[in-house]
GROMACS .gro file of C-alpha atoms in nm:
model
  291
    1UNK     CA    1  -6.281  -6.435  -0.337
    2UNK     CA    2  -6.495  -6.401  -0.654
    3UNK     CA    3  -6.637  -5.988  -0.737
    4UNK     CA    4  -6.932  -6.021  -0.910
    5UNK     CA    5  -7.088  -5.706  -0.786
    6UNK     CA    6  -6.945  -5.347  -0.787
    7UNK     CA    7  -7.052  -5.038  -0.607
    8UNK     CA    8  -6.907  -4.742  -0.754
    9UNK     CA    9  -6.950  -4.438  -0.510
   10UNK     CA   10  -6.904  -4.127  -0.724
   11UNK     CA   11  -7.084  -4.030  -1.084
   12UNK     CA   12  -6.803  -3.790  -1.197
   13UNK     CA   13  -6.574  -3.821  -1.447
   14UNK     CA   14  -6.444  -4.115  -1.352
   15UNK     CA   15  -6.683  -4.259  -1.123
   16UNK     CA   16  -6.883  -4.276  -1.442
   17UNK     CA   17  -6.587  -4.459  -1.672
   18UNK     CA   18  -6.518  -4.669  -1.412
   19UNK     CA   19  -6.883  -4.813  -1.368
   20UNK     CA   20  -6.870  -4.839  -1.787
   21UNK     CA   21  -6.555  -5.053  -1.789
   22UNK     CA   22  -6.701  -5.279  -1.518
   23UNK     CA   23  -7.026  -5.349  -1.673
   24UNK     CA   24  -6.873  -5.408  -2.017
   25UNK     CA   25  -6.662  -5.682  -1.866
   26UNK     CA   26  -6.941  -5.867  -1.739
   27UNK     CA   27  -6.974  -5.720  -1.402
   28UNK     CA   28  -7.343  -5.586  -1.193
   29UNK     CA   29  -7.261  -5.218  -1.120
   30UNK     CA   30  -7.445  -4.969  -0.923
   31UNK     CA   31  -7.342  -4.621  -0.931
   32UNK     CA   32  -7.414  -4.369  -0.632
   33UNK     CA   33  -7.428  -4.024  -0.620
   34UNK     CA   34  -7.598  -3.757  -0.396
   35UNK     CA   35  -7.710  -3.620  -0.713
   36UNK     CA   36  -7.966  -3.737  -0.896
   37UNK     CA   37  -7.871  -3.511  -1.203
   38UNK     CA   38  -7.543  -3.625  -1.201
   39UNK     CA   39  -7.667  -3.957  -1.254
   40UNK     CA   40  -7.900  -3.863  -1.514
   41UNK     CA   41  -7.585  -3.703  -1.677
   42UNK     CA   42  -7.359  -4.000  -1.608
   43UNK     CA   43  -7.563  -4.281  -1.786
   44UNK     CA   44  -7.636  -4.090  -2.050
   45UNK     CA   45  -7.262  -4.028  -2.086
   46UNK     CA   46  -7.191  -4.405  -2.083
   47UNK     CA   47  -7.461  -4.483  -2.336
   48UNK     CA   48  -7.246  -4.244  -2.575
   49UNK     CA   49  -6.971  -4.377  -2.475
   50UNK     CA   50  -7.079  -4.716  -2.500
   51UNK     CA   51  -7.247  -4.599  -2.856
   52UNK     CA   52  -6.866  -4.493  -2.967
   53UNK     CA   53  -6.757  -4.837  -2.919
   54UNK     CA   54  -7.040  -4.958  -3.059
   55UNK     CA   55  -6.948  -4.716  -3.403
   56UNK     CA   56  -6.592  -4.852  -3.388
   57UNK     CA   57  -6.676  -5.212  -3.359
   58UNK     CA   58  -6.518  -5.292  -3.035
   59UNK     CA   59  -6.870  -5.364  -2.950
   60UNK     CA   60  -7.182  -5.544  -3.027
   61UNK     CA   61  -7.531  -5.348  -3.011
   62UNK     CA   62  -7.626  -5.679  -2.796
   63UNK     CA   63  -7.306  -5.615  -2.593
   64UNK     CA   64  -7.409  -5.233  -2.561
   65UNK     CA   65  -7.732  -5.367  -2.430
   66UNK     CA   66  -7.640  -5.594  -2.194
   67UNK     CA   67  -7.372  -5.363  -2.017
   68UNK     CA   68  -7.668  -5.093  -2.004
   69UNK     CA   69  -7.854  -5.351  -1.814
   70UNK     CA   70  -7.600  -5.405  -1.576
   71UNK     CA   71  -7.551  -5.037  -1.426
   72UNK     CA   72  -7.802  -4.966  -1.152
   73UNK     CA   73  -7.811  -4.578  -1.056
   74UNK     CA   74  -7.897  -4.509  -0.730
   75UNK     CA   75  -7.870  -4.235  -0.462
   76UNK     CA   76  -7.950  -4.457  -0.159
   77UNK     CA   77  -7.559  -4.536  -0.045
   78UNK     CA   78  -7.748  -4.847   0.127
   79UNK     CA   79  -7.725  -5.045  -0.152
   80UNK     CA   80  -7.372  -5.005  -0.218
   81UNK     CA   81  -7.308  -5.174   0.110
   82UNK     CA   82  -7.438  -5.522  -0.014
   83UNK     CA   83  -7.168  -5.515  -0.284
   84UNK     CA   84  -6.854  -5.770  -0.324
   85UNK     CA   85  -6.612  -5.456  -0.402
   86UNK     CA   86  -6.689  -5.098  -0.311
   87UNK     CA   87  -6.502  -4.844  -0.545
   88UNK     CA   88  -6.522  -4.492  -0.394
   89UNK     CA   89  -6.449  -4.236  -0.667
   90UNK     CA   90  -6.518  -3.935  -0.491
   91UNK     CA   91  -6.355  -3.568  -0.514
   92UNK     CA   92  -5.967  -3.572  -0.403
   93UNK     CA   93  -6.084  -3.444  -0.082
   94UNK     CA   94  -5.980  -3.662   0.246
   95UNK     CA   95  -6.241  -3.542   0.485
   96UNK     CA   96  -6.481  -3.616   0.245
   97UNK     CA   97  -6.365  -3.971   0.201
   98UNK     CA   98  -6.428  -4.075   0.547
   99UNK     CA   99  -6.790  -3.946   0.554
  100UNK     CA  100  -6.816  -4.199   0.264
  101UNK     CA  101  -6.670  -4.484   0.459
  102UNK     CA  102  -6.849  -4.385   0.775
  103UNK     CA  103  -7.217  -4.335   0.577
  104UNK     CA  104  -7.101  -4.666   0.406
  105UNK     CA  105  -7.040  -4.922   0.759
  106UNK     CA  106  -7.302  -4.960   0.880
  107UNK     CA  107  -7.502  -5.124   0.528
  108UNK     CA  108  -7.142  -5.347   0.434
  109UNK     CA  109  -7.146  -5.675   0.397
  110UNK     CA  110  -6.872  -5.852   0.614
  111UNK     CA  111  -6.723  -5.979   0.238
  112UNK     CA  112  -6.681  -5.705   0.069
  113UNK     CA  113  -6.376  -5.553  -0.018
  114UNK     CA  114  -6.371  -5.155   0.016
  115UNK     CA  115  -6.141  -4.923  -0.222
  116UNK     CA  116  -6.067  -4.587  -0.300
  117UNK     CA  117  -6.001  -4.424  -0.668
  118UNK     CA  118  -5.775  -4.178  -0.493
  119UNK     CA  119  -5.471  -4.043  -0.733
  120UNK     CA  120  -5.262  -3.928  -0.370
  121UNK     CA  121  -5.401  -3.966  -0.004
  122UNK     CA  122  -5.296  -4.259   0.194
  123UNK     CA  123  -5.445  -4.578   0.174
  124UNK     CA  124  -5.323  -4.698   0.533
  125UNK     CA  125  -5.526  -4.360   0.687
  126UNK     CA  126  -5.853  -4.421   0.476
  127UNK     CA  127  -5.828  -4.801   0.557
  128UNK     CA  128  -5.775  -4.745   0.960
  129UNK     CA  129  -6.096  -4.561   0.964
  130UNK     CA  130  -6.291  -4.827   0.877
  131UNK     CA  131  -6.379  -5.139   1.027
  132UNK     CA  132  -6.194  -5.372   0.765
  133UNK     CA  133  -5.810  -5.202   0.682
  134UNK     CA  134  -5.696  -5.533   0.579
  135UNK     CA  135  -5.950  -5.586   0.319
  136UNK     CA  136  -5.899  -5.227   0.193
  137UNK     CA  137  -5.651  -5.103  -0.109
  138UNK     CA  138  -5.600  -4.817  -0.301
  139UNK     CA  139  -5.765  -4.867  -0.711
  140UNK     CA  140  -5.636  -4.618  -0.889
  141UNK     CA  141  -5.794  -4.562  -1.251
  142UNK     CA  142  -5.648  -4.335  -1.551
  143UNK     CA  143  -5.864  -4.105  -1.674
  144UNK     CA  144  -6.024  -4.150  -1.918
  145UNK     CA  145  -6.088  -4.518  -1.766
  146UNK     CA  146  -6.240  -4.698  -2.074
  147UNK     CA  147  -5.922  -4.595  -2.264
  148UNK     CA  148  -5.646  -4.601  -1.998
  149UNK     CA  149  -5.453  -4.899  -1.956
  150UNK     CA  150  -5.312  -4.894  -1.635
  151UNK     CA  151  -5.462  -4.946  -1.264
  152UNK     CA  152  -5.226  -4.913  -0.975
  153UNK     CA  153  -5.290  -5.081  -0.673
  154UNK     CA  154  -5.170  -4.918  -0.355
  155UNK     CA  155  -5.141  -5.144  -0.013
  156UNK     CA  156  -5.200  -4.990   0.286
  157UNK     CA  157  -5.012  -5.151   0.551
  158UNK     CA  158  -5.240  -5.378   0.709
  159UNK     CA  159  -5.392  -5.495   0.313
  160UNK     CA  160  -5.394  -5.888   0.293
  161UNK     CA  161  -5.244  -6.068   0.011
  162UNK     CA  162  -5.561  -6.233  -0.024
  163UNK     CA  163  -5.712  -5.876  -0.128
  164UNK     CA  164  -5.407  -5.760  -0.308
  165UNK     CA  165  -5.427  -6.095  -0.523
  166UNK     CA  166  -5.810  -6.044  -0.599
  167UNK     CA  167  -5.809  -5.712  -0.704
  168UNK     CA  168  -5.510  -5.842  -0.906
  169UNK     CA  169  -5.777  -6.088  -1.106
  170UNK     CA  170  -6.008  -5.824  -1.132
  171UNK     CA  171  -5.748  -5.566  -1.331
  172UNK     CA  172  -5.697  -5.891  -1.551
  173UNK     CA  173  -6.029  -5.927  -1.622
  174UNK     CA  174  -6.085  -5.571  -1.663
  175UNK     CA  175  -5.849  -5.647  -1.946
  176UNK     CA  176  -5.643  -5.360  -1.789
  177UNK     CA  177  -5.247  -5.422  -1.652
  178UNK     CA  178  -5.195  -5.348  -1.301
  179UNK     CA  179  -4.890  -5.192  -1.131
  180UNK     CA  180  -4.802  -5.202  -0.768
  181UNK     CA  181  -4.780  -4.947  -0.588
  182UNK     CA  182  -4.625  -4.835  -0.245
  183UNK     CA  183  -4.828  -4.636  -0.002
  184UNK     CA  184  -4.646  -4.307  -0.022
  185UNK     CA  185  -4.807  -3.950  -0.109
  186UNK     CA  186  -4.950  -3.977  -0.473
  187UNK     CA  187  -4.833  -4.327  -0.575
  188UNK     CA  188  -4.584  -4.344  -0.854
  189UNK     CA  189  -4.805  -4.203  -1.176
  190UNK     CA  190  -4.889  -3.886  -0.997
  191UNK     CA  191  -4.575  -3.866  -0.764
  192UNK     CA  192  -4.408  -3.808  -1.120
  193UNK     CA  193  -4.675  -3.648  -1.353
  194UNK     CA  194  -4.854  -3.355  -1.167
  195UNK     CA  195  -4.476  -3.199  -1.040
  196UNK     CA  196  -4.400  -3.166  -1.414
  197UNK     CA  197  -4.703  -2.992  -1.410
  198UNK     CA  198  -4.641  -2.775  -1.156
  199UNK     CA  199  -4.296  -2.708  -1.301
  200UNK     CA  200  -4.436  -2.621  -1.617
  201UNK     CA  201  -4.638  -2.368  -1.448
  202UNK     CA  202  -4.364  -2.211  -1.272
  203UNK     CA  203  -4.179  -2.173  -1.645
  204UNK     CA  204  -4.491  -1.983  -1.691
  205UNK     CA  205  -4.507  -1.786  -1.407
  206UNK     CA  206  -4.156  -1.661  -1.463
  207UNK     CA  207  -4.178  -1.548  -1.838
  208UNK     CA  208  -3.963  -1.827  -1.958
  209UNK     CA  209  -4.226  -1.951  -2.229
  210UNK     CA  210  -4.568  -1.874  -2.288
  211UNK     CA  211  -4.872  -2.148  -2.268
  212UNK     CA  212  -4.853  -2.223  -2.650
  213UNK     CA  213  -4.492  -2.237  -2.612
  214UNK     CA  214  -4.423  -2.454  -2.362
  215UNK     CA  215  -4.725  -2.722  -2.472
  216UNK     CA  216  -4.548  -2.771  -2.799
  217UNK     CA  217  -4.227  -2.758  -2.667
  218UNK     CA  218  -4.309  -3.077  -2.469
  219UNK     CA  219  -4.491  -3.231  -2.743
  220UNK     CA  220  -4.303  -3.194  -3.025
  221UNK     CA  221  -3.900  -3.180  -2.794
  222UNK     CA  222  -4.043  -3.460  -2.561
  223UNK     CA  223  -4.294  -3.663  -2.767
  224UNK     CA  224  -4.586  -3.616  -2.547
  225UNK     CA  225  -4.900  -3.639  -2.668
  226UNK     CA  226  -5.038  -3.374  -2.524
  227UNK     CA  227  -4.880  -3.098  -2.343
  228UNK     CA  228  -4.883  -2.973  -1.982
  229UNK     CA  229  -5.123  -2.721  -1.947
  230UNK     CA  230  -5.341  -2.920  -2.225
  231UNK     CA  231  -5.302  -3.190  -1.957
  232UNK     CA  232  -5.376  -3.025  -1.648
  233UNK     CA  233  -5.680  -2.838  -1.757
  234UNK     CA  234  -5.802  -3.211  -1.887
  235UNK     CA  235  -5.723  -3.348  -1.527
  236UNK     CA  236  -5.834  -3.040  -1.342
  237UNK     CA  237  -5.652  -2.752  -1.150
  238UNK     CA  238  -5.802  -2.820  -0.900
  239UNK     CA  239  -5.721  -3.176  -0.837
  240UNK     CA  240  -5.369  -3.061  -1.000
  241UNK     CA  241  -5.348  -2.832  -0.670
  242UNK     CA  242  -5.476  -3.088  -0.420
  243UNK     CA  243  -5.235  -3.365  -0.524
  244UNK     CA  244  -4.966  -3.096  -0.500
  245UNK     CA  245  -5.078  -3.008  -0.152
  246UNK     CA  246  -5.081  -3.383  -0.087
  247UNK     CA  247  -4.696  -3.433  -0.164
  248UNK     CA  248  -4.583  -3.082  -0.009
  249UNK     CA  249  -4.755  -3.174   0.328
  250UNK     CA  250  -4.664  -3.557   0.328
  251UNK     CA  251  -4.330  -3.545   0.206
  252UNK     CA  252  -4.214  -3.171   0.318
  253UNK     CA  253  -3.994  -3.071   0.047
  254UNK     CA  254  -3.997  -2.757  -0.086
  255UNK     CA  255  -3.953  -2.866  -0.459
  256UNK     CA  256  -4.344  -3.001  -0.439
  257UNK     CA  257  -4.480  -2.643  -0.319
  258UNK     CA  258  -4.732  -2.592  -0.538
  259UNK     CA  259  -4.668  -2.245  -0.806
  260UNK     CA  260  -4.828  -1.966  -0.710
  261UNK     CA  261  -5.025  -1.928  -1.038
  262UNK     CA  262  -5.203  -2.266  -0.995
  263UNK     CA  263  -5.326  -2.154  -0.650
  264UNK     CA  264  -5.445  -1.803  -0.802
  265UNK     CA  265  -5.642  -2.038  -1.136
  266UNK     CA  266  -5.804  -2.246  -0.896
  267UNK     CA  267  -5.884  -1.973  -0.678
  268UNK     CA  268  -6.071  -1.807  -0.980
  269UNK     CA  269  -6.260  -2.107  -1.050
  270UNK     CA  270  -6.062  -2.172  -1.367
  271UNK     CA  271  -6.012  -2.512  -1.305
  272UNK     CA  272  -6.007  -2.641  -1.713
  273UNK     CA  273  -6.189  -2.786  -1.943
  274UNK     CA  274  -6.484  -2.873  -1.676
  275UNK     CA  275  -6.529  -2.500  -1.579
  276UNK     CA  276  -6.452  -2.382  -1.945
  277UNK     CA  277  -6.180  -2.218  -1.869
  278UNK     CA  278  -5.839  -2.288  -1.753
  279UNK     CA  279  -5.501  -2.280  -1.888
  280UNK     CA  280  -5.707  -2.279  -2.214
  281UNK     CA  281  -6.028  -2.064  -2.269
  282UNK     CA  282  -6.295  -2.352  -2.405
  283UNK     CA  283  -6.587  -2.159  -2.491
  284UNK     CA  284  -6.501  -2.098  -2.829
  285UNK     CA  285  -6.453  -2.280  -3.162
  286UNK     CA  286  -6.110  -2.369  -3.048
  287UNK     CA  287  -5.933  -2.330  -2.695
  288UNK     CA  288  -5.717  -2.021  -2.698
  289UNK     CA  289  -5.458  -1.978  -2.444
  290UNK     CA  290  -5.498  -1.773  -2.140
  291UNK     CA  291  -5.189  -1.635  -2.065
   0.00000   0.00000   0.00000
């Protein structure tokens, strides 16, 4: 089957990236929110985005242009429906997911191809709530998408190959490299990433090293580019926390309980660099530490 039109269901952070790496690859995008501010916010976003790339020379002001023209905001979830691919990038919160899908049925065309940006719940639930589990996958972006290289793919278990192998073409011409991906709790970047997270904030939590400390511990003893609470407050506690929750419930092993001293950030409403403060404070010259 050939995508030439995207829905994108989300205007966030990377409902937003993903609707800019579509339309620069040649794609018609719309991009739905409930928001009408957060769309405001989101295009403008991609044009300065798009204006970066532009300043770099990894784009054409022409090529700027045209991938403007591509992106239709809109807050009527109707028009998604009429879409070849449907790309939900909503918050990490299941519930919420299958309002989407359920708002979303009755307005789909019997073509299209549903997905969900999800970084941890299972594909195979999402997909048996709808009316079309074997044309539904798991597309997981990196954030931030128009730098990221990778996309997994998740199958759920009743996803055709003949899905599988389109959304396949579409990574490639995404100019992105997919990996495969099993349908277990939070996929294999996340499965690994956000528990050395969580372990880093349990080092915290029991005096072993302090924020500062344990960032450039990883960074400069590990050779990550950024460190872990640098990391998390860029992804968000509070998706940090869900994803956690995700693998203690779905695979019940103690080792992913989440630290206590995530739950109490989150619980504050210090949730990073989107709230301004986090592991980091952010509402200064330069982020200071927190703890």
């Amino acid at each position: 089957m050939e995508i030439r039109t995207v829905g994108v269901i989300g205007a966030g952070q990377m409902g937003n990236g993903i609707a800019h790496v579509f339309a620069t690859s040649g794609y018609d995008v719309r991009l739905n929110d409930i928001s009408q501010d957060t769309l405001d916010r989101a295009m403008a976003l991609i044009e300065g985005n798009l204006d970066r790339q532009v300043s770099k020379g990894r784009l054409t002001a022409e090529e700027k242009a045209a991938a403007l023209s591509r992106i239709r905001a809109t807050t009527d979830i109707a028009q998604i429906g009429a879409t070849d691919l449907v790309i939900e990038a909503a918050t990490e919160n299941e519930k919420l997911k299958h309002e989407i899908f359920r708002s979303l049925a009755p307005h789909l065309a019997p073509k299209t191809i549903l997905t969900s940006n999800t970084s941890s719940i299972s594909i195979t639930r999402l997909a048996a709530a709808t009316d079309r589990p074997e044309r539904f996958m798991g597309f997981h972006f990196m954030n931030p998408v128009p730098v990221m290289q990778l996309v997994e793919l998740i199958r759920g278990i009743a996803t055709s190959e003949e899905t599988f192998r389109t959304l396949e073409g579409v990574v490639e011409r995404l100019g992105k490299t997919a990996a495969s991906a099993e349908d277990f709790p939070a996929f294999i970047v996340n499965r690994i990433l956000i528990p050395m997270i969580n372990e880093a904030i349990y080092t915290l939590y029991e005096g072993v090293g302090s924020v500062q400390s344990i960032d450039t511990s990883l960074k400069l003893g590990a050779n990550h580019p950024m460190g872990p609470f640098e990391l998390a407050d860029f992804i968000g506690l509070d998706t940090c926390l869900a994803i956690m929750n995700v693998l203690h419930d779905g695979l019940a092993d103690t080792k992913y309980r989440p630290c206590p001293l995530l739950v109490k950030y989150v619980e504050a409403g210090w949730l990073g660099r989107k709230t301004q403060r986090g592991f980091y404070d952010y509402r200064g010259e330069t982020p200071v530490p927190t703890r």
